[in-house]
Amino acid sequence: AQKVTQAQTEISVVEKEDVTLDCVYETRDTTYYLFWYKQPPSGELVFLIRRNSFDEQNEISGRYSWNFQKSTSSFNFTITASQVVDSAVYFCALSEVMIMVVRPTNKLIFGTGTLLAVQP
Amino acid sequence: EPEVTQTPSHQVTQMGQEVILRCVPISNHLYFYWYRQILGQKVEFLVSFYNNEISEKSEIFDDQFSVERPDGSNFTLKIRSTKLEDSAMYFCASSDRGETYEQYFGPGTRLTVT
């Protein structure tokens, strides 16, 4: 069965600190996608990144970086020099890749989220 | 940039009433989804829809729920007889047929059952 675990329920940092959000996943599939979404106080889900299981290269986008380690089934997210606007709930999600099926689904399995509070 | 839209943004209904939540997916997308998020909890998959059929549904998606794509642009979620525990944010999402498997989410409809 697929499962995503975000052990950190809440994290509070002071502006300009670096912060890492942990994500550990379980799947029996060899091909899958991992995602991070941001949910600000306004409630919408904002896509941040997608990574497929064959691409273990770390990625950096501005102040955001992601560390994918297949050996430990982890896909951690680091915000460098955090800002107040980064305050949100961050969700990690997993999707299996359905190949050769009549009705593919590609549903997302979400973790429980990490509430990040960045204090000024 | 194309986006998924949902109406209404907030719906208040009485227990036992029927509600229909509406979504307009991105126009060239072929896969459609409904997810639910009870306040303060994680986002949960409800149902996926492809080629005018349900492709997968979760245990939450029981007989009181149904989905429809009535006119080629809208994608609706109907809850036939609402319960208090149906109060949640309902998100619609869509994705294209490519390799990206990225799901674009709508802004959500907050359903309050009283």
mmCIF file of C-alpha atoms in Angstrom:
data_model
loop_
_atom_site.group_PDB
_atom_site.id
_atom_site.type_symbol
_atom_site.label_atom_id
_atom_site.label_comp_id
_atom_site.label_asym_id
_atom_site.label_seq_id
_atom_site.Cartn_x
_atom_site.Cartn_y
_atom_site.Cartn_z
ATOM 1 C CA ALA A 1 0.000 0.000 0.000
ATOM 2 C CA GLN A 2 1.112 3.533 -0.642
ATOM 3 C CA LYS A 3 1.730 5.861 2.258
ATOM 4 C CA VAL A 4 3.277 9.277 2.836
ATOM 5 C CA THR A 5 4.531 10.289 6.266
ATOM 6 C CA GLN A 6 5.281 13.840 7.326
ATOM 7 C CA ALA A 7 6.397 13.418 10.900
ATOM 8 C CA GLN A 8 6.719 17.137 11.596
ATOM 9 C CA THR A 9 3.289 18.474 12.470
ATOM 10 C CA GLU A 10 4.381 22.066 13.095
ATOM 11 C CA ILE A 11 7.610 23.957 12.683
ATOM 12 C CA SER A 12 8.239 27.484 13.827
ATOM 13 C CA VAL A 13 11.263 29.449 12.658
ATOM 14 C CA VAL A 14 12.396 33.044 12.661
ATOM 15 C CA GLU A 15 12.678 34.855 9.367
ATOM 16 C CA LYS A 16 15.923 34.187 7.460
ATOM 17 C CA GLU A 17 16.441 30.812 9.064
ATOM 18 C CA ASP A 18 16.725 27.757 6.846
ATOM 19 C CA VAL A 19 14.129 25.049 7.401
ATOM 20 C CA THR A 20 13.786 21.480 6.126
ATOM 21 C CA LEU A 21 10.463 19.691 5.838
ATOM 22 C CA ASP A 22 10.695 15.919 5.906
ATOM 23 C CA CYS A 23 8.761 13.467 3.777
ATOM 24 C CA VAL A 24 9.043 9.688 3.839
ATOM 25 C CA TYR A 25 7.037 7.521 1.495
ATOM 26 C CA GLU A 26 6.144 3.878 1.016
ATOM 27 C CA THR A 27 5.277 2.212 -2.244
ATOM 28 C CA ARG A 28 5.765 -1.152 -3.902
ATOM 29 C CA ASP A 29 5.859 0.436 -7.323
ATOM 30 C CA THR A 30 9.132 0.977 -9.112
ATOM 31 C CA THR A 31 7.713 3.881 -11.087
ATOM 32 C CA TYR A 32 6.068 6.724 -9.230
ATOM 33 C CA TYR A 33 5.950 10.490 -8.845
ATOM 34 C CA LEU A 34 6.514 12.606 -5.771
ATOM 35 C CA PHE A 35 5.082 16.071 -5.264
ATOM 36 C CA TRP A 36 5.137 18.998 -2.891
ATOM 37 C CA TYR A 37 2.163 21.336 -2.566
ATOM 38 C CA LYS A 38 1.832 24.517 -0.538
ATOM 39 C CA GLN A 39 -1.444 25.464 1.119
ATOM 40 C CA PRO A 40 -1.396 29.087 2.319
ATOM 41 C CA PRO A 41 -3.976 30.383 4.807
ATOM 42 C CA SER A 42 -6.280 31.244 1.887
ATOM 43 C CA GLY A 43 -6.744 27.485 1.358
ATOM 44 C CA GLU A 44 -5.786 26.769 -2.231
ATOM 45 C CA LEU A 45 -3.271 24.079 -3.144
ATOM 46 C CA VAL A 46 -0.242 25.436 -4.956
ATOM 47 C CA PHE A 47 1.931 23.009 -6.887
ATOM 48 C CA LEU A 48 5.642 23.364 -6.072
ATOM 49 C CA ILE A 49 7.458 20.423 -7.617
ATOM 50 C CA ARG A 50 7.102 16.985 -9.209
ATOM 51 C CA ARG A 51 9.864 14.391 -9.266
ATOM 52 C CA ASN A 52 9.737 10.986 -10.929
ATOM 53 C CA SER A 53 11.280 7.918 -9.359
ATOM 54 C CA PHE A 54 14.019 7.633 -11.986
ATOM 55 C CA ASP A 55 15.374 11.102 -11.396
ATOM 56 C CA GLU A 56 17.300 11.378 -8.154
ATOM 57 C CA GLN A 57 18.943 14.660 -9.009
ATOM 58 C CA ASN A 58 18.375 17.286 -6.401
ATOM 59 C CA GLU A 59 16.621 20.391 -7.599
ATOM 60 C CA ILE A 60 16.946 24.025 -6.648
ATOM 61 C CA SER A 61 14.479 26.744 -7.496
ATOM 62 C CA GLY A 62 15.356 30.046 -5.933
ATOM 63 C CA ARG A 63 15.151 29.644 -2.162
ATOM 64 C CA TYR A 64 13.581 26.182 -2.506
ATOM 65 C CA SER A 65 15.490 22.936 -2.863
ATOM 66 C CA TRP A 66 14.495 19.293 -2.817
ATOM 67 C CA ASN A 67 16.521 16.261 -1.806
ATOM 68 C CA PHE A 68 15.232 12.965 -3.214
ATOM 69 C CA GLN A 69 16.880 9.849 -1.789
ATOM 70 C CA LYS A 70 15.452 6.592 -3.061
ATOM 71 C CA SER A 71 17.619 4.556 -0.688
ATOM 72 C CA THR A 72 15.812 6.043 2.300
ATOM 73 C CA SER A 73 12.468 6.669 0.538
ATOM 74 C CA SER A 74 12.655 10.326 1.388
ATOM 75 C CA PHE A 75 11.862 13.516 -0.490
ATOM 76 C CA ASN A 76 12.769 16.413 1.756
ATOM 77 C CA PHE A 77 12.115 20.080 1.064
ATOM 78 C CA THR A 78 14.379 22.896 2.242
ATOM 79 C CA ILE A 79 13.546 26.594 2.297
ATOM 80 C CA THR A 80 16.618 28.778 2.555
ATOM 81 C CA ALA A 81 16.384 32.184 4.219
ATOM 82 C CA SER A 82 12.716 31.729 5.097
ATOM 83 C CA GLN A 83 10.287 34.615 4.808
ATOM 84 C CA VAL A 84 6.984 35.346 6.489
ATOM 85 C CA VAL A 85 5.215 34.656 3.178
ATOM 86 C CA ASP A 86 6.436 31.070 3.381
ATOM 87 C CA SER A 87 4.068 30.480 6.288
ATOM 88 C CA ALA A 88 1.687 27.759 5.121
ATOM 89 C CA VAL A 89 0.912 24.082 5.357
ATOM 90 C CA TYR A 90 3.134 22.027 3.096
ATOM 91 C CA PHE A 91 1.980 18.673 1.778
ATOM 92 C CA CYS A 92 4.090 15.922 0.292
ATOM 93 C CA ALA A 93 2.250 13.553 -2.060
ATOM 94 C CA LEU A 94 2.856 10.341 -3.966
ATOM 95 C CA SER A 95 1.343 9.057 -7.186
ATOM 96 C CA GLU A 96 1.919 5.701 -8.770
ATOM 97 C CA VAL A 97 2.265 5.589 -12.535
ATOM 98 C CA MET A 98 -0.390 3.361 -14.007
ATOM 99 C CA ILE A 99 0.879 1.854 -17.226
ATOM 100 C CA MET A 100 -1.007 -0.535 -19.476
ATOM 101 C CA VAL A 101 -4.289 -0.222 -17.638
ATOM 102 C CA VAL A 102 -7.645 0.410 -19.205
ATOM 103 C CA ARG A 103 -8.649 3.212 -16.867
ATOM 104 C CA PRO A 104 -5.605 4.916 -15.351
ATOM 105 C CA THR A 105 -6.086 6.957 -12.227
ATOM 106 C CA ASN A 106 -2.833 8.513 -10.990
ATOM 107 C CA LYS A 107 -4.485 9.559 -7.755
ATOM 108 C CA LEU A 108 -2.409 11.523 -5.281
ATOM 109 C CA ILE A 109 -1.766 10.141 -1.822
ATOM 110 C CA PHE A 110 -1.068 13.041 0.519
ATOM 111 C CA GLY A 111 0.824 13.183 3.773
ATOM 112 C CA THR A 112 -0.714 14.863 6.787
ATOM 113 C CA GLY A 113 1.118 18.108 6.107
ATOM 114 C CA THR A 114 3.557 20.277 8.024
ATOM 115 C CA LEU A 115 2.457 23.668 9.281
ATOM 116 C CA LEU A 116 5.329 26.096 8.852
ATOM 117 C CA ALA A 117 5.148 29.342 10.797
ATOM 118 C CA VAL A 118 7.787 31.915 9.961
ATOM 119 C CA GLN A 119 8.008 34.634 12.590
ATOM 120 C CA PRO A 120 9.238 38.115 11.660
ATOM 121 C CA GLU B 1 -2.525 30.668 -17.848
ATOM 122 C CA PRO B 2 -5.392 28.159 -17.866
ATOM 123 C CA GLU B 3 -6.783 27.236 -14.482
ATOM 124 C CA VAL B 4 -9.331 25.007 -12.831
ATOM 125 C CA THR B 5 -12.330 26.882 -11.480
ATOM 126 C CA GLN B 6 -14.855 25.800 -8.879
ATOM 127 C CA THR B 7 -18.236 27.127 -7.839
ATOM 128 C CA PRO B 8 -19.475 28.031 -5.352
ATOM 129 C CA SER B 9 -16.568 29.014 -3.147
ATOM 130 C CA HIS B 10 -18.667 28.352 -0.051
ATOM 131 C CA GLN B 11 -21.854 26.347 0.290
ATOM 132 C CA VAL B 12 -23.927 26.047 3.427
ATOM 133 C CA THR B 13 -26.585 23.370 3.500
ATOM 134 C CA GLN B 14 -28.774 21.574 5.972
ATOM 135 C CA MET B 15 -28.246 17.946 6.855
ATOM 136 C CA GLY B 16 -30.113 15.655 4.491
ATOM 137 C CA GLN B 17 -30.107 18.094 1.593
ATOM 138 C CA GLU B 18 -28.535 17.420 -1.773
ATOM 139 C CA VAL B 19 -25.633 19.550 -2.970
ATOM 140 C CA ILE B 20 -23.869 19.801 -6.283
ATOM 141 C CA LEU B 21 -20.346 21.126 -6.417
ATOM 142 C CA ARG B 22 -19.215 22.364 -9.789
ATOM 143 C CA CYS B 23 -15.821 22.409 -11.440
ATOM 144 C CA VAL B 24 -14.554 23.533 -14.805
ATOM 145 C CA PRO B 25 -11.307 21.661 -15.531
ATOM 146 C CA ILE B 26 -8.631 22.912 -17.884
ATOM 147 C CA SER B 27 -10.043 22.518 -21.375
ATOM 148 C CA ASN B 28 -7.659 20.002 -22.939
ATOM 149 C CA HIS B 29 -7.357 17.825 -19.855
ATOM 150 C CA LEU B 30 -8.699 14.299 -19.828
ATOM 151 C CA TYR B 31 -8.362 13.142 -16.224
ATOM 152 C CA PHE B 32 -10.510 14.602 -13.504
ATOM 153 C CA TYR B 33 -10.454 14.200 -9.749
ATOM 154 C CA TRP B 34 -12.239 15.160 -6.576
ATOM 155 C CA TYR B 35 -10.439 15.372 -3.266
ATOM 156 C CA ARG B 36 -11.693 16.278 0.184
ATOM 157 C CA GLN B 37 -9.988 18.006 3.093
ATOM 158 C CA ILE B 38 -11.690 18.044 6.462
ATOM 159 C CA LEU B 39 -10.611 21.129 8.392
ATOM 160 C CA GLY B 40 -7.085 20.738 9.729
ATOM 161 C CA GLN B 41 -6.577 17.331 8.178
ATOM 162 C CA LYS B 42 -4.881 15.942 5.115
ATOM 163 C CA VAL B 43 -6.202 16.004 1.582
ATOM 164 C CA GLU B 44 -7.967 12.730 0.728
ATOM 165 C CA PHE B 45 -8.694 11.248 -2.675
ATOM 166 C CA LEU B 46 -12.361 10.702 -3.437
ATOM 167 C CA VAL B 47 -12.684 9.734 -7.081
ATOM 168 C CA SER B 48 -10.983 9.864 -10.458
ATOM 169 C CA PHE B 49 -12.785 10.097 -13.780
ATOM 170 C CA TYR B 50 -11.541 9.327 -17.265
ATOM 171 C CA ASN B 51 -13.254 8.764 -20.581
ATOM 172 C CA ASN B 52 -16.677 9.416 -19.034
ATOM 173 C CA GLU B 53 -16.256 6.746 -16.413
ATOM 174 C CA ILE B 54 -15.080 6.495 -12.855
ATOM 175 C CA SER B 55 -11.599 4.964 -12.973
ATOM 176 C CA GLU B 56 -11.120 4.677 -9.240
ATOM 177 C CA LYS B 57 -12.954 5.635 -6.077
ATOM 178 C CA SER B 58 -11.989 5.588 -2.445
ATOM 179 C CA GLU B 59 -13.838 4.064 0.492
ATOM 180 C CA ILE B 60 -15.149 7.539 1.305
ATOM 181 C CA PHE B 61 -16.952 7.701 -2.041
ATOM 182 C CA ASP B 62 -20.015 5.710 -1.077
ATOM 183 C CA ASP B 63 -23.450 5.557 -2.666
ATOM 184 C CA GLN B 64 -24.371 9.066 -1.580
ATOM 185 C CA PHE B 65 -21.707 10.492 -3.890
ATOM 186 C CA SER B 66 -21.810 10.679 -7.656
ATOM 187 C CA VAL B 67 -19.859 12.466 -10.357
ATOM 188 C CA GLU B 68 -20.836 13.601 -13.777
ATOM 189 C CA ARG B 69 -19.432 15.424 -16.766
ATOM 190 C CA PRO B 70 -22.709 16.652 -18.179
ATOM 191 C CA ASP B 71 -21.610 18.843 -21.056
ATOM 192 C CA GLY B 72 -17.948 18.334 -21.892
ATOM 193 C CA SER B 73 -16.747 21.267 -19.822
ATOM 194 C CA ASN B 74 -18.214 20.947 -16.337
ATOM 195 C CA PHE B 75 -17.357 18.215 -13.864
ATOM 196 C CA THR B 76 -19.711 17.903 -10.924
ATOM 197 C CA LEU B 77 -19.743 16.163 -7.577
ATOM 198 C CA LYS B 78 -23.159 15.450 -6.122
ATOM 199 C CA ILE B 79 -23.761 14.530 -2.515
ATOM 200 C CA ARG B 80 -27.252 13.135 -2.341
ATOM 201 C CA SER B 81 -28.072 13.410 1.351
ATOM 202 C CA THR B 82 -25.499 15.433 3.231
ATOM 203 C CA LYS B 83 -24.297 14.535 6.697
ATOM 204 C CA LEU B 84 -22.539 16.687 9.248
ATOM 205 C CA GLU B 85 -19.305 14.810 8.583
ATOM 206 C CA ASP B 86 -19.396 15.860 4.932
ATOM 207 C CA SER B 87 -18.375 19.355 6.021
ATOM 208 C CA ALA B 88 -15.008 19.880 4.358
ATOM 209 C CA MET B 89 -13.157 21.654 1.580
ATOM 210 C CA TYR B 90 -13.691 19.886 -1.720
ATOM 211 C CA PHE B 91 -11.014 20.269 -4.357
ATOM 212 C CA CYS B 92 -11.385 19.481 -8.025
ATOM 213 C CA ALA B 93 -8.271 18.693 -10.064
ATOM 214 C CA SER B 94 -7.480 17.836 -13.653
ATOM 215 C CA SER B 95 -4.493 16.579 -15.581
ATOM 216 C CA ASP B 96 -3.601 16.031 -19.195
ATOM 217 C CA ARG B 97 -2.654 12.849 -20.924
ATOM 218 C CA GLY B 98 1.021 13.546 -21.050
ATOM 219 C CA GLU B 99 3.822 12.192 -18.971
ATOM 220 C CA THR B 100 3.676 15.025 -16.499
ATOM 221 C CA TYR B 101 0.981 13.540 -14.288
ATOM 222 C CA GLU B 102 0.734 16.945 -12.704
ATOM 223 C CA GLN B 103 -2.673 17.637 -11.284
ATOM 224 C CA TYR B 104 -3.881 21.203 -11.349
ATOM 225 C CA PHE B 105 -6.133 22.007 -8.432
ATOM 226 C CA GLY B 106 -9.041 24.386 -8.267
ATOM 227 C CA PRO B 107 -9.420 26.842 -5.381
ATOM 228 C CA GLY B 108 -11.852 24.544 -3.576
ATOM 229 C CA THR B 109 -15.435 24.720 -2.365
ATOM 230 C CA ARG B 110 -15.964 24.894 1.366
ATOM 231 C CA LEU B 111 -19.036 22.860 2.240
ATOM 232 C CA THR B 112 -20.648 23.454 5.612
ATOM 233 C CA VAL B 113 -23.421 21.086 6.669
ATOM 234 C CA THR B 114 -25.535 22.309 9.579
#
